[in-house]
Amino acid sequence: MKPTIEKLLEKYYDGETTLDEEKELRAYFQQENIPAHLQSHAPQFRYFANARSEHPSLKSINALANRLNAPEPNWVVRMGSWSVRLAASIGLLILGFGGGLVYNQLRPSAGKGTDLSFISETAPEKSLKQTLAFEQLAKTSASERIDAINQSYEITQADQEITQLLLNTLNFDSNVNVRLAACQALARFEREPSVRDGLIQSLKVQTDPNVQITLIDVLVTIKERRAVEEMQRLAENQEALDAVRLKAEEGVQSLNQAGNAPS
Amino acid sequence: MDVQAFKQRILPVQGRLFRVAQLFLRNREEAEDALQDVMLRLWSNRQQLETYQSLEALAVQMTRNLCLDKLKAHSRQKMATDGDFPEVQATTATPYQQVEAADSNELIHRLMEELPDQQRFILHLRDVEEYSFEEIEQLTGLSVNNIRVILSRARQRLRDSYTKANDYEADY
C-alpha cells in the first residue's frame, strides 16, 4: 500500500490523478496511523474532506426554502390583487360614467317641471300661490301670508288665479292685517273686472271696520260706481261704527261727484 | 420548470454553491447571502433554465460571478471564518487531536486563502467538490491541460507552504 500511496501522491502533485485515485488518497489520510514521512501530506487531504462537509446553516436553507415556496402563492396573490385592482378601477369608472349618464337623464325629466313652471310663472307668483293656498292657511303664519301678498307687487301681469287667491284672502283670512294687505294689493289690479266685482262683494261681507274703511277708500280710488249702493246701505247701517258710516257717506258723495262731474 | 423540478435539480447543489461562495467571500454569512441570491436568481429565471446544458455549471458560474462582483463592489479586508471550523471536526478524536487537527485545518484554510484566486478555485473544484476535468473545463473555460498545470501548481504550493509553516512553527 505504501508505495502505491507514494506513487499516487506523486501523480497527485503533478495533477495526473483521476478522481478515484484522489478519493483513495483522501480516504487513506483520514485514518489514524499514517507513517511519519507522509504526515505532512495529511492535513490538506483532511481539510478537503472536511471542507466537503461544509454546508450552509439550516437557518439559511430554511429561509431559502421559504422564499422559494412563498413566491408561488405570492405571485398568484399579486396577480389577483392586480386584477382586482384593475377590475375595481374599471368598475369605478363605469360607475362614475353610468352615474353621470343616469343623472343627466333623470335631471331633465325632473327639471322639466320646474323649468316649465319657471317659464309659466315667476318665482314670487309661485310662492304666493303656495302660501295663500286655502289648505295652507293653518300652516302658515300671518306674517308669512303678508309677505306672500307683498310679493304680488312684483307681478306685473295679473292672472285670474292670483286675483282670485287675493280675493279669497281678503274675504276669508282670519287675520285682519292679512285682509288689509290683500285689499291694498288688489287695488293694483283695478282694471280686472273680476277684481272690481270681488271688491264690491267683499264690502258686503266684511265686518271689521278697518277693512271696511280701507275697502271704501280703494273703491273710491278706483271710481267704482257700482259700489255706491252698498256704501249707502253701510252708511245707514246702525250696527256699523260711526267712523265707518261717515267714511261710507264720504265715499258715496265722492263717487257721486266723480260720476256727475264728467256728465 | 415548476417548484418540484427546481428543488430536485437545484437544491442538491446548494452545498457546493455555498462552499464556492465561501471560498471567495471567506465569510459564512455572506456566503449564505450569496447562495440565496443565486438561488433566487435561478428561480426567477426558471423559464430559461431548460435551455442550459448543465444547470450545475450555470449555478456555479453564477455563484462565482456574483461573489467576484461582491468582492469588487467593496474591496474588503479578509474575514476568516475560523469560528466555524471546530464544528465540522470528527467527534471521535481526542481533545488534543481535535486541537491539533483544528490547528492544521485552520492552517490549511489560511494557506488556501493565500493561493491565487484561480489556483484556489480550481483546487477547490477538484479536491473538494470532486469535479472531473471536463466539468472544470466547462466551468472555467480553461483547457484540460491548463487545468492540470494550475492544479498541480496549487497542490504543490499548498504542500510547500504547509511544510514551511509547520517547520516554522516547530522551530518556534
PDB file of N, CA and C in Angstrom, chain A residues 212 232-241 245:
ATOM      1  N   GLN A 212    -113.275  97.586   6.305  1.00  0.00           N
ATOM      2  CA  GLN A 212    -114.366  98.293   5.612  1.00  0.00           C
ATOM      3  C   GLN A 212    -113.891  99.652   5.113  1.00  0.00           C
ATOM      4  N   GLN A 232    -124.103 103.053   0.546  1.00  0.00           N
ATOM      5  CA  GLN A 232    -125.314 103.683   1.097  1.00  0.00           C
ATOM      6  C   GLN A 232    -125.874 102.824   2.211  1.00  0.00           C
ATOM      7  N   ARG A 233    -125.984 101.553   1.884  1.00  0.00           N
ATOM      8  CA  ARG A 233    -126.533 100.614   2.857  1.00  0.00           C
ATOM      9  C   ARG A 233    -125.680 100.611   4.122  1.00  0.00           C
ATOM     10  N   LEU A 234    -124.350 100.641   3.934  1.00  0.00           N
ATOM     11  CA  LEU A 234    -123.414 100.627   5.056  1.00  0.00           C
ATOM     12  C   LEU A 234    -123.560 101.906   5.892  1.00  0.00           C
ATOM     13  N   ALA A 235    -123.776 103.002   5.166  1.00  0.00           N
ATOM     14  CA  ALA A 235    -123.896 104.302   5.864  1.00  0.00           C
ATOM     15  C   ALA A 235    -125.148 104.331   6.733  1.00  0.00           C
ATOM     16  N   GLU A 236    -126.192 103.590   6.276  1.00  0.00           N
ATOM     17  CA  GLU A 236    -127.433 103.593   7.031  1.00  0.00           C
ATOM     18  C   GLU A 236    -127.466 102.504   8.087  1.00  0.00           C
ATOM     19  N   ASN A 237    -126.479 101.633   8.034  1.00  0.00           N
ATOM     20  CA  ASN A 237    -126.437 100.505   8.961  1.00  0.00           C
ATOM     21  C   ASN A 237    -126.119 101.009  10.357  1.00  0.00           C
ATOM     22  N   GLN A 238    -127.061 100.759  11.298  1.00  0.00           N
ATOM     23  CA  GLN A 238    -126.861 101.259  12.652  1.00  0.00           C
ATOM     24  C   GLN A 238    -125.812 100.469  13.422  1.00  0.00           C
ATOM     25  N   GLU A 239    -125.617  99.250  12.942  1.00  0.00           N
ATOM     26  CA  GLU A 239    -124.659  98.401  13.675  1.00  0.00           C
ATOM     27  C   GLU A 239    -123.220  98.784  13.388  1.00  0.00           C
ATOM     28  N   ALA A 240    -123.036  99.406  12.255  1.00  0.00           N
ATOM     29  CA  ALA A 240    -121.659  99.741  11.887  1.00  0.00           C
ATOM     30  C   ALA A 240    -121.124 100.875  12.741  1.00  0.00           C
ATOM     31  N   LEU A 241    -119.818 100.964  12.813  1.00  0.00           N
ATOM     32  CA  LEU A 241    -119.197 102.027  13.603  1.00  0.00           C
ATOM     33  C   LEU A 241    -119.465 103.376  12.962  1.00  0.00           C
ATOM     34  N   ARG A 245    -119.517 104.520   9.042  1.00  0.00           N
ATOM     35  CA  ARG A 245    -120.689 105.127   8.385  1.00  0.00           C
ATOM     36  C   ARG A 245    -120.304 106.463   7.737  1.00  0.00           C
TER      37      ARG A 245
END
